[in-house]
N, CA, C and O atoms as a MOPAC input file, in Angstrom:
PM7 MOZYME 1SCF
protein

 N      0.83800 1    -1.18000 1     0.00000 1
 C      0.00000 1     0.00000 1     0.00000 1
 C      0.88300 1     1.24200 1     0.00000 1
 O      1.75000 1     1.38700 1     0.86100 1
 N      0.67100 1     2.12600 1    -0.94500 1
 C      1.44100 1     3.35000 1    -1.04800 1
 C      0.89000 1     4.39900 1    -0.08900 1
 O     -0.32300 1     4.58000 1     0.02200 1
 N      1.78300 1     5.07800 1     0.59400 1
 C      1.38100 1     6.15200 1     1.50900 1
 C      1.90000 1     7.49400 1     1.03600 1
 O      1.91100 1     8.46200 1     1.79600 1
 N      2.32300 1     7.55800 1    -0.18900 1
 C      2.86400 1     8.79500 1    -0.72100 1
 C      1.74600 1     9.75300 1    -1.08400 1
 O      0.71900 1     9.36400 1    -1.64100 1
 N      1.97200 1    11.01800 1    -0.75200 1
 C      1.00900 1    12.05300 1    -1.11600 1
 C      1.04600 1    12.26600 1    -2.62300 1
 O      2.09000 1    12.11900 1    -3.25800 1
 N     -0.09600 1    12.60900 1    -3.17900 1
 C     -0.20300 1    12.88800 1    -4.60500 1
 C     -0.76200 1    14.29300 1    -4.77400 1
 O     -1.88600 1    14.56900 1    -4.35600 1
 N      0.00800 1    15.17500 1    -5.38100 1
 C     -0.40600 1    16.55800 1    -5.61000 1
 C     -1.60900 1    16.59300 1    -6.54500 1
 O     -1.63300 1    15.90800 1    -7.56700 1
 N     -2.60400 1    17.39600 1    -6.18700 1
 C     -3.82000 1    17.51000 1    -6.99200 1
 C     -3.92100 1    18.87500 1    -7.67800 1
 O     -4.07000 1    18.94900 1    -8.89800 1
 N     -3.84000 1    19.95000 1    -6.89400 1
 C     -4.01900 1    21.30000 1    -7.42700 1
 C     -3.51700 1    22.31400 1    -6.40500 1
 O     -3.30400 1    21.95500 1    -5.24700 1
 N     -3.31800 1    23.59100 1    -6.80600 1
 C     -2.83400 1    24.59700 1    -5.86200 1
 C     -3.79900 1    24.82600 1    -4.68500 1
 O     -3.35200 1    25.15000 1    -3.58400 1
 N     -5.08500 1    24.66800 1    -4.89700 1
 C     -6.04300 1    24.79700 1    -3.81000 1
 C     -6.67400 1    26.17000 1    -3.66300 1
 O     -7.43800 1    26.38800 1    -2.72300 1
 N     -6.38300 1    27.09400 1    -4.55200 1
 C     -7.02600 1    28.39900 1    -4.49700 1
 C     -8.46400 1    28.31500 1    -4.97700 1
 O     -9.32100 1    29.08600 1    -4.54500 1
 N     -8.71900 1    27.37900 1    -5.86500 1
 C    -10.05800 1    27.11600 1    -6.40000 1
 C    -10.30300 1    25.62500 1    -6.24500 1
 O     -9.44900 1    24.80300 1    -6.57800 1
 N    -11.48500 1    25.28600 1    -5.73400 1
 C    -11.84600 1    23.87700 1    -5.60900 1
 C    -13.06900 1    23.59000 1    -6.47500 1
 O    -13.82700 1    24.49600 1    -6.82300 1
 N    -13.24600 1    22.33500 1    -6.81200 1
 C    -14.46600 1    21.90800 1    -7.48900 1
 C    -15.43200 1    21.47900 1    -6.39800 1
 O    -15.14600 1    20.57200 1    -5.61600 1
 N    -16.56900 1    22.13700 1    -6.35800 1
 C    -17.55300 1    21.92200 1    -5.30500 1
 C    -18.83000 1    21.34700 1    -5.90100 1
 O    -19.30600 1    21.80900 1    -6.93900 1
 N    -19.38000 1    20.33900 1    -5.23700 1
 C    -20.64100 1    19.72600 1    -5.65600 1
 C    -21.77500 1    20.40400 1    -4.89000 1
 O    -21.78900 1    20.40800 1    -3.65900 1
 N    -22.71300 1    20.97100 1    -5.62400 1
 C    -23.82900 1    21.70500 1    -5.03300 1
 C    -24.92800 1    20.74400 1    -4.59900 1
 O    -25.65800 1    20.19700 1    -5.42500 1
 N    -25.03200 1    20.55000 1    -3.29300 1
 C    -26.09700 1    19.70900 1    -2.74000 1
 C    -27.03300 1    20.53100 1    -1.85700 1
 O    -27.62000 1    20.01100 1    -0.90900 1
 N    -27.16600 1    21.82100 1    -2.17900 1
 C    -27.96200 1    22.73500 1    -1.35600 1
 C    -29.44700 1    22.73700 1    -1.69900 1
 O    -30.24400 1    23.34900 1    -0.98700 1
 N    -29.82600 1    22.06600 1    -2.77300 1
 C    -31.19400 1    22.05400 1    -3.28500 1
 C    -31.59900 1    23.38300 1    -3.91500 1
 O    -32.77900 1    23.61500 1    -4.17900 1
 N    -30.61000 1    24.26300 1    -4.15700 1
 C    -30.83500 1    25.54000 1    -4.83200 1
 C    -29.69300 1    25.77700 1    -5.80800 1
 O    -28.57500 1    25.31100 1    -5.59100 1
 N    -29.97500 1    26.49700 1    -6.87500 1
 C    -28.91200 1    26.88900 1    -7.79300 1
 C    -28.04700 1    27.95600 1    -7.12700 1
 O    -28.54800 1    28.77900 1    -6.36000 1
 N    -26.76600 1    27.94000 1    -7.41700 1
 C    -25.82000 1    28.93200 1    -6.92400 1
 C    -25.35600 1    29.75100 1    -8.11700 1
 O    -25.00300 1    29.19200 1    -9.15500 1
 N    -25.35400 1    31.07100 1    -7.97500 1
 C    -24.94600 1    31.95300 1    -9.06000 1
 C    -23.53000 1    32.44700 1    -8.83400 1
 O    -23.05500 1    32.51500 1    -7.70000 1
 N    -22.86000 1    32.79300 1    -9.92600 1
 C    -21.51900 1    33.34700 1    -9.83400 1
 C    -21.52900 1    34.51700 1    -8.84800 1
 O    -22.40700 1    35.37700 1    -8.90600 1
 N    -20.55300 1    34.54300 1    -7.94800 1
 C    -20.46000 1    35.59500 1    -6.93800 1
 C    -21.15400 1    35.27600 1    -5.63400 1
 O    -20.96400 1    35.98500 1    -4.64600 1
 N    -21.96200 1    34.21700 1    -5.60600 1
 C    -22.62700 1    33.83200 1    -4.35200 1
 C    -21.61200 1    33.28000 1    -3.36300 1
 O    -20.63500 1    32.63500 1    -3.74500 1
 N    -21.86000 1    33.54400 1    -2.09100 1
 C    -21.06000 1    32.93300 1    -1.03000 1
 C    -21.51500 1    31.49300 1    -0.87600 1
 O    -22.71300 1    31.21100 1    -0.83800 1
 N    -20.55100 1    30.58200 1    -0.78800 1
 C    -20.81700 1    29.15600 1    -0.62000 1
 C    -20.35400 1    28.76000 1     0.77200 1
 O    -19.17900 1    28.91000 1     1.10800 1
 N    -21.27600 1    28.25400 1     1.58000 1
 C    -20.93900 1    27.80600 1     2.93300 1
 C    -20.31400 1    26.42300 1     2.83000 1
 O    -20.95200 1    25.47600 1     2.36800 1
 N    -19.06700 1    26.31300 1     3.26000 1
 C    -18.33200 1    25.05000 1     3.19100 1
 C    -18.20000 1    24.39400 1     4.56800 1
 O    -17.30900 1    23.57200 1     4.78200 1
 N    -19.07300 1    24.75200 1     5.48700 1
 C    -19.08000 1    24.14400 1     6.81800 1
 C    -18.23800 1    24.90600 1     7.81200 1
 O    -18.78200 1    25.58400 1     8.68400 1
 N    -16.92400 1    24.81400 1     7.70700 1
 C    -16.05100 1    25.50900 1     8.65300 1
 C    -15.40800 1    26.74400 1     8.03500 1
 O    -14.53400 1    27.36000 1     8.64400 1
 N    -15.83500 1    27.10900 1     6.82900 1
 C    -15.33600 1    28.30300 1     6.13500 1
 C    -16.25600 1    28.56700 1     4.94900 1
 O    -17.19400 1    27.81200 1     4.69300 1
 N    -15.97400 1    29.63900 1     4.23800 1
 C    -16.77700 1    29.97200 1     3.06000 1
 C    -15.87500 1    30.06300 1     1.83300 1
 O    -14.65100 1    30.14000 1     1.93900 1
 N    -16.51100 1    30.05200 1     0.67400 1
 C    -15.85400 1    30.32100 1    -0.59200 1
 C    -16.79400 1    31.16400 1    -1.42900 1
 O    -17.90600 1    31.47200 1    -1.00000 1
 N    -16.35600 1    31.53800 1    -2.61600 1
 C    -17.17400 1    32.35300 1    -3.51800 1
 C    -17.25200 1    31.63500 1    -4.85900 1
 O    -16.23200 1    31.27000 1    -5.44200 1
 N    -18.47900 1    31.43900 1    -5.34000 1
 C    -18.69400 1    30.75200 1    -6.61500 1
 C    -18.12400 1    31.58000 1    -7.76400 1
 O    -18.41700 1    32.76900 1    -7.89300 1
 N    -17.31000 1    30.94000 1    -8.59100 1
 C    -16.73400 1    31.60600 1    -9.75800 1
 C    -17.56600 1    31.39200 1   -11.01600 1
 O    -17.34500 1    32.05300 1   -12.03100 1
 N    -18.51700 1    30.47300 1   -10.95000 1
 C    -19.41600 1    30.15700 1   -12.06700 1
 C    -20.79300 1    29.85600 1   -11.48900 1
 O    -20.92900 1    29.62000 1   -10.28900 1
 N    -21.80800 1    29.86300 1   -12.34100 1
 C    -23.12500 1    29.37800 1   -11.92000 1
 C    -23.01800 1    27.88300 1   -11.67600 1
 O    -22.43100 1    27.16100 1   -12.48100 1
 N    -23.58600 1    27.41000 1   -10.56200 1
 C    -23.53400 1    25.98500 1   -10.23100 1
 C    -24.95700 1    25.51300 1    -9.94600 1
 O    -25.52600 1    25.83800 1    -8.90300 1
 N    -25.52700 1    24.75000 1   -10.86900 1
 C    -26.90000 1    24.27600 1   -10.65400 1
 C    -26.96100 1    23.27200 1    -9.51000 1
 O    -25.96500 1    22.63400 1    -9.17000 1
 N    -28.14600 1    23.14600 1    -8.92400 1
 C    -28.34000 1    22.12900 1    -7.89500 1
 C    -27.92700 1    20.77300 1    -8.45900 1
 O    -28.29300 1    20.42300 1    -9.58100 1
 N    -27.17200 1    20.02000 1    -7.68400 1
 C    -26.64200 1    18.70200 1    -8.02300 1
 C    -25.54900 1    18.75400 1    -9.08500 1
 O    -25.08600 1    17.71300 1    -9.55100 1
 N    -25.13200 1    19.96800 1    -9.47100 1
 C    -24.01200 1    20.12100 1   -10.39200 1
 C    -22.74500 1    20.43800 1    -9.62100 1
 O    -22.76100 1    20.51100 1    -8.39300 1
 N    -21.65200 1    20.62400 1   -10.33700 1
 C    -20.40100 1    20.99800 1    -9.69100 1
 C    -19.79000 1    22.17400 1   -10.42700 1
 O    -20.06400 1    22.39700 1   -11.60600 1
 N    -18.96100 1    22.92300 1    -9.71900 1
 C    -18.33000 1    24.07300 1   -10.33300 1
 C    -17.23800 1    24.65100 1    -9.46000 1
 O    -17.01000 1    24.19100 1    -8.34100 1
 N    -16.57000 1    25.65700 1    -9.97500 1
 C    -15.41100 1    26.26600 1    -9.32600 1
 C    -15.82200 1    27.22500 1    -8.21000 1
 O    -16.68400 1    28.08500 1    -8.38700 1
 N    -15.17700 1    27.04900 1    -7.05200 1
 C    -15.38100 1    27.92000 1    -5.90100 1
 C    -14.00700 1    28.40100 1    -5.43300 1
 O    -13.12200 1    27.59100 1    -5.15700 1
 N    -13.83400 1    29.71300 1    -5.34400 1
 C    -12.58200 1    30.32000 1    -4.88100 1
 C    -12.57300 1    30.29800 1    -3.35600 1
 O    -13.52800 1    30.74200 1    -2.71800 1
 N    -11.49100 1    29.77900 1    -2.77300 1
 C    -11.41600 1    29.65300 1    -1.31300 1
 C    -10.28400 1    30.48400 1    -0.70900 1
 O    -10.02800 1    30.40000 1     0.49200 1
 N     -9.61100 1    31.27700 1    -1.52500 1
 C     -8.59800 1    32.20400 1    -1.02400 1
 C     -8.78400 1    33.53700 1    -1.71700 1
 O     -9.48100 1    33.63000 1    -2.72700 1
 N     -8.16600 1    34.55800 1    -1.17700 1
 C     -8.21100 1    35.86400 1    -1.81100 1
 C     -8.99100 1    36.87200 1    -0.99400 1
 O     -9.54800 1    36.55300 1     0.05700 1
 N     -9.02100 1    38.09500 1    -1.49600 1
 C     -9.72600 1    39.19700 1    -0.84300 1
 C    -10.99400 1    39.48600 1    -1.63800 1
 O    -10.95900 1    39.63100 1    -2.86000 1
 N    -12.10800 1    39.56500 1    -0.92600 1
 C    -13.40200 1    39.81500 1    -1.54400 1
 C    -14.13400 1    40.90900 1    -0.79000 1
 O    -13.93400 1    41.09000 1     0.41100 1
 N    -14.98500 1    41.64000 1    -1.50200 1
 C    -15.90500 1    42.59000 1    -0.88700 1
 C    -17.25800 1    41.88500 1    -0.82200 1
 O    -17.80100 1    41.45300 1    -1.83900 1
 N    -17.78800 1    41.77900 1     0.39300 1
 C    -19.03400 1    41.04500 1     0.62000 1
 C    -20.02400 1    41.90100 1     1.40300 1
 O    -19.62000 1    42.83300 1     2.09700 1
 N    -21.32000 1    41.59300 1     1.29800 1
 C    -22.30800 1    42.30400 1     2.10600 1
 C    -21.98900 1    42.12900 1     3.59300 1
 O    -21.52700 1    41.07200 1     4.02300 1
 N    -22.24400 1    43.18600 1     4.36600 1
 C    -21.92800 1    43.14400 1     5.80100 1
 C    -23.05000 1    43.75500 1     6.61900 1
 O    -23.82100 1    44.58500 1     6.13600 1
 N    -23.12000 1    43.32500 1     7.86500 1
 C    -24.07300 1    43.87500 1     8.82100 1
 C    -23.87700 1    45.39500 1     8.89100 1
 O    -22.74200 1    45.87200 1     8.86300 1
 N    -24.96300 1    46.15000 1     8.98100 1
 C    -24.87700 1    47.60900 1     8.95200 1
 C    -24.87700 1    48.23100 1    10.34200 1
 O    -25.00200 1    49.44900 1    10.47200 1
 N    -24.74000 1    47.42300 1    11.37100 1
 C    -24.80800 1    47.95000 1    12.73800 1
 C    -23.52100 1    47.76400 1    13.52300 1
 O    -23.49800 1    47.97600 1    14.73600 1
 N    -22.44300 1    47.36800 1    12.84000 1
 C    -21.17000 1    47.15600 1    13.53800 1
 C    -20.01200 1    47.64300 1    12.67900 1
 O    -19.98200 1    47.43600 1    11.46600 1
 N    -19.06800 1    48.29000 1    13.33200 1
 C    -17.83500 1    48.69300 1    12.65600 1
 C    -16.86400 1    47.52000 1    12.70000 1
 O    -16.85800 1    46.74800 1    13.65900 1
 N    -16.04800 1    47.38800 1    11.66800 1
 C    -14.99400 1    46.37400 1    11.62800 1
 C    -13.65700 1    47.09900 1    11.50900 1
 O    -13.53700 1    48.09200 1    10.79100 1
 N    -12.66500 1    46.59300 1    12.21600 1
 C    -11.30700 1    47.11300 1    12.12400 1
 C    -10.44100 1    46.13600 1    11.35500 1
 O    -10.74800 1    44.94600 1    11.29000 1
 N     -9.35800 1    46.63300 1    10.77100 1
 C     -8.43000 1    45.75600 1    10.07000 1
 C     -7.95000 1    44.66500 1    11.03700 1
 O     -7.54400 1    44.95100 1    12.16300 1
 N     -8.00300 1    43.42900 1    10.57800 1
 C     -7.57600 1    42.29700 1    11.38300 1
 C     -8.69100 1    41.59900 1    12.13200 1
 O     -8.49900 1    40.48500 1    12.62000 1
 N     -9.86600 1    42.23300 1    12.23700 1
 C    -10.99200 1    41.59900 1    12.94200 1
 C    -11.40000 1    40.30500 1    12.24200 1
 O    -11.44600 1    40.24300 1    11.01300 1
 N    -11.69000 1    39.28800 1    13.02200 1
 C    -12.26100 1    38.04600 1    12.50200 1
 C    -13.73000 1    38.31500 1    12.20300 1
 O    -14.42100 1    38.92800 1    13.01600 1
 N    -14.21800 1    37.86700 1    11.05000 1
 C    -15.62500 1    38.01600 1    10.70200 1
 C    -16.20300 1    36.66500 1    10.29700 1
 O    -15.47300 1    35.72700 1     9.97400 1
 N    -17.51500 1    36.59000 1    10.32200 1
 C    -18.24000 1    35.34300 1    10.11600 1
 C    -19.34100 1    35.57100 1     9.08400 1
 O    -19.81200 1    36.69400 1     8.90800 1
 N    -19.74800 1    34.49900 1     8.40300 1
 C    -20.83000 1    34.58400 1     7.42300 1
 C    -22.11800 1    34.13700 1     8.08300 1
 O    -22.21800 1    33.01300 1     8.57600 1
 N    -23.10200 1    35.01900 1     8.09200 1
 C    -24.42900 1    34.73900 1     8.62500 1
 C    -25.29800 1    34.30900 1     7.44800 1
 O    -25.80700 1    35.15300 1     6.71100 1
 N    -25.47000 1    33.00800 1     7.27100 1
 C    -26.23500 1    32.48700 1     6.13600 1
 C    -27.69200 1    32.91400 1     6.17800 1
 O    -28.31500 1    33.08500 1     5.13000 1
 N    -28.24000 1    33.08700 1     7.36200 1
 C    -29.64000 1    33.47600 1     7.49300 1
 C    -29.88700 1    34.85700 1     6.90700 1
 O    -30.87000 1    35.06800 1     6.19700 1
 N    -28.98300 1    35.81100 1     7.20700 1
 C    -29.15200 1    37.18600 1     6.74500 1
 C    -28.33400 1    37.50400 1     5.49400 1
 O    -28.48000 1    38.57900 1     4.91300 1
 N    -27.47700 1    36.57300 1     5.08200 1
 C    -26.68400 1    36.76800 1     3.87400 1
 C    -25.68200 1    37.89700 1     3.97500 1
 O    -25.52100 1    38.68400 1     3.04300 1
 N    -24.99000 1    37.97400 1     5.14400 1
 C    -23.98300 1    39.01800 1     5.29000 1
 C    -22.91200 1    38.62900 1     6.30300 1
 O    -23.04400 1    37.66200 1     7.05300 1
 N    -21.84600 1    39.42500 1     6.29100 1
 C    -20.78300 1    39.25500 1     7.27000 1
 C    -21.21100 1    39.85600 1     8.59900 1
 O    -21.93300 1    40.85200 1     8.64400 1
 N    -20.76000 1    39.24100 1     9.66500 1
 C    -21.04800 1    39.73700 1    11.00700 1
 C    -19.81900 1    39.55800 1    11.88000 1
 O    -18.90600 1    38.81100 1    11.52900 1
 N    -19.79500 1    40.22900 1    12.99900 1
 C    -18.69700 1    40.05000 1    13.94500 1
 C    -19.07400 1    39.06200 1    15.04600 1
 O    -18.30900 1    38.86600 1    15.99000 1
 N    -20.23400 1    38.44600 1    14.93200 1
 C    -20.70500 1    37.46700 1    15.90800 1
 C    -20.51800 1    36.04600 1    15.37300 1
 O    -20.92100 1    35.72900 1    14.25300 1
 N    -19.90600 1    35.21000 1    16.18800 1
 C    -19.69400 1    33.82000 1    15.77700 1
 C    -20.91500 1    32.93800 1    16.01500 1
 O    -20.94700 1    31.79700 1    15.55500 1
 N    -21.91200 1    33.44500 1    16.72300 1
 C    -23.10900 1    32.67000 1    17.03200 1
 C    -23.87800 1    32.32900 1    15.76400 1
 O    -24.26600 1    33.22000 1    15.00900 1
 N    -24.09900 1    31.03300 1    15.53000 1
 C    -24.84800 1    30.55200 1    14.36600 1
 C    -24.28500 1    31.06400 1    13.04000 1
 O    -25.03400 1    31.25600 1    12.08200 1
 N    -22.97700 1    31.28600 1    12.98200 1
 C    -22.32900 1    31.79900 1    11.78500 1
 C    -21.11600 1    30.94200 1    11.43700 1
 O    -20.63400 1    30.16900 1    12.26500 1
 N    -20.62700 1    31.08600 1    10.20800 1
 C    -19.49500 1    30.31800 1     9.69900 1
 C    -18.27000 1    31.21600 1     9.60600 1
 O    -18.37500 1    32.32700 1     9.08700 1
 N    -17.10800 1    30.77500 1    10.09300 1
 C    -15.90500 1    31.59600 1     9.94400 1
 C    -15.69400 1    31.96600 1     8.47800 1
 O    -15.75800 1    31.11200 1     7.59500 1
 N    -15.43900 1    33.26200 1     8.23300 1
 C    -15.30300 1    33.74000 1     6.86000 1
 C    -13.88200 1    34.21100 1     6.55900 1
 O    -13.34000 1    33.90100 1     5.49800 1
 N    -13.28600 1    34.94400 1     7.46400 1
 C    -11.95700 1    35.48000 1     7.22500 1
 C    -11.67600 1    36.65000 1     8.13700 1
 O    -12.24400 1    36.76200 1     9.22300 1
 N    -10.77600 1    37.53600 1     7.67500 1
 C    -10.43300 1    38.71200 1     8.47800 1
 C    -10.48100 1    39.96700 1     7.62200 1
 O    -10.25600 1    39.92900 1     6.41200 1
 N    -10.77700 1    41.07100 1     8.27900 1
 C    -11.00800 1    42.35500 1     7.62700 1
 C     -9.68100 1    42.95000 1     7.14200 1
 O     -8.69700 1    42.97100 1     7.88200 1
 N     -9.66100 1    43.43200 1     5.89500 1
 C     -8.44900 1    44.03800 1     5.34200 1
 C     -8.56700 1    45.55300 1     5.18100 1
 O     -7.57600 1    46.22500 1     4.89200 1
 N     -9.77100 1    46.09300 1     5.36600 1
 C     -9.99000 1    47.54300 1     5.30300 1
 C    -11.09100 1    47.88600 1     6.29400 1
 O    -12.14500 1    47.24900 1     6.30100 1
 N    -10.85200 1    48.89100 1     7.12800 1
 C    -11.83500 1    49.26600 1     8.14800 1
 C    -13.18900 1    49.57800 1     7.51700 1
 O    -13.27600 1    50.11000 1     6.41100 1
 N    -14.25100 1    49.22600 1     8.26400 1
 C    -15.62200 1    49.48500 1     7.81800 1
 C    -16.35900 1    50.24000 1     8.91700 1
 O    -16.34100 1    49.82000 1    10.07400 1
 N    -17.00400 1    51.34500 1     8.56900 1
 C    -17.82500 1    52.09000 1     9.51900 1
 C    -19.06000 1    51.27500 1     9.88000 1
 O    -19.45800 1    50.38300 1     9.13000 1
 N    -19.66100 1    51.57500 1    11.01200 1
 C    -20.83700 1    50.83100 1    11.47200 1
 C    -21.94900 1    50.82000 1    10.43100 1
 O    -22.64400 1    49.81400 1    10.29200 1
 N    -22.13200 1    51.90300 1     9.70500 1
 C    -23.22000 1    51.98100 1     8.71900 1
 C    -22.83100 1    51.38500 1     7.36600 1
 O    -23.66300 1    51.32600 1     6.46000 1
 N    -21.60100 1    50.94900 1     7.21600 1
 C    -21.14700 1    50.40700 1     5.93400 1
 C    -21.91200 1    49.15300 1     5.54100 1
 O    -22.21200 1    48.30900 1     6.38400 1
 N    -22.22600 1    49.03700 1     4.25600 1
 C    -23.02700 1    47.90200 1     3.76900 1
 C    -22.17900 1    46.74200 1     3.27700 1
 O    -22.69100 1    45.64300 1     3.06800 1
 N    -20.86400 1    46.98000 1     3.08700 1
 C    -19.96500 1    45.92800 1     2.61300 1
 C    -18.67500 1    45.96800 1     3.41600 1
 O    -18.35300 1    46.96500 1     4.06300 1
 N    -17.94600 1    44.86000 1     3.35800 1
 C    -16.63300 1    44.79900 1     3.99900 1
 C    -15.68200 1    44.03900 1     3.08500 1
 O    -16.09300 1    43.12000 1     2.37600 1
 N    -14.41300 1    44.42600 1     3.10300 1
 C    -13.38200 1    43.74000 1     2.34900 1
 C    -12.66000 1    42.81000 1     3.30400 1
 O    -12.12400 1    43.22900 1     4.33100 1
 N    -12.66000 1    41.50700 1     2.93000 1
 C    -12.06100 1    40.51000 1     3.80000 1
 C    -11.13600 1    39.58200 1     3.02600 1
 O    -11.29000 1    39.38400 1     1.82100 1
 N    -10.18900 1    39.02900 1     3.73300 1
 C     -9.32800 1    37.95000 1     3.22900 1
 C     -9.97200 1    36.66200 1     3.68700 1
 O    -10.11300 1    36.42700 1     4.88700 1
 N    -10.36300 1    35.82700 1     2.74100 1
 C    -10.98500 1    34.54800 1     3.08800 1
 C    -10.02100 1    33.69400 1     3.88700 1
 O     -8.80800 1    33.76000 1     3.69000 1
 N    -10.56800 1    32.88800 1     4.79300 1
 C     -9.75300 1    31.87200 1     5.45200 1
 C     -9.27000 1    30.94500 1     4.37200 1
 O    -10.07900 1    30.48800 1     3.56500 1
 N     -8.01600 1    30.64900 1     4.31700 1
 C     -7.52800 1    29.85500 1     3.21800 1
 C     -7.01000 1    28.52500 1     3.55000 1
 O     -6.57600 1    27.79100 1     2.66200 1

């Protein structure tokens, strides 16, 4: 039995199988359980497609909290935005540009 590792890909983009029972559109946030990614193509239900799991993205954010550079943020699937609360949310990444409390978007580095 071989125990040697076999290189597959760089890992910046993964092929993800959509089992959400909904179509995913390019640019949608994809919840990957312990982190998120961003769909690079439309992915129909039960289809597969490219999801970016590294990089800096601007995403919708809660409008009632300020974020500072370096803050850990989470994806709130229920409200479809970034939040600073880990309760019922998925780790998303860290803030790369400060966001005022009233800001509607935040720039984050995805957990990679």
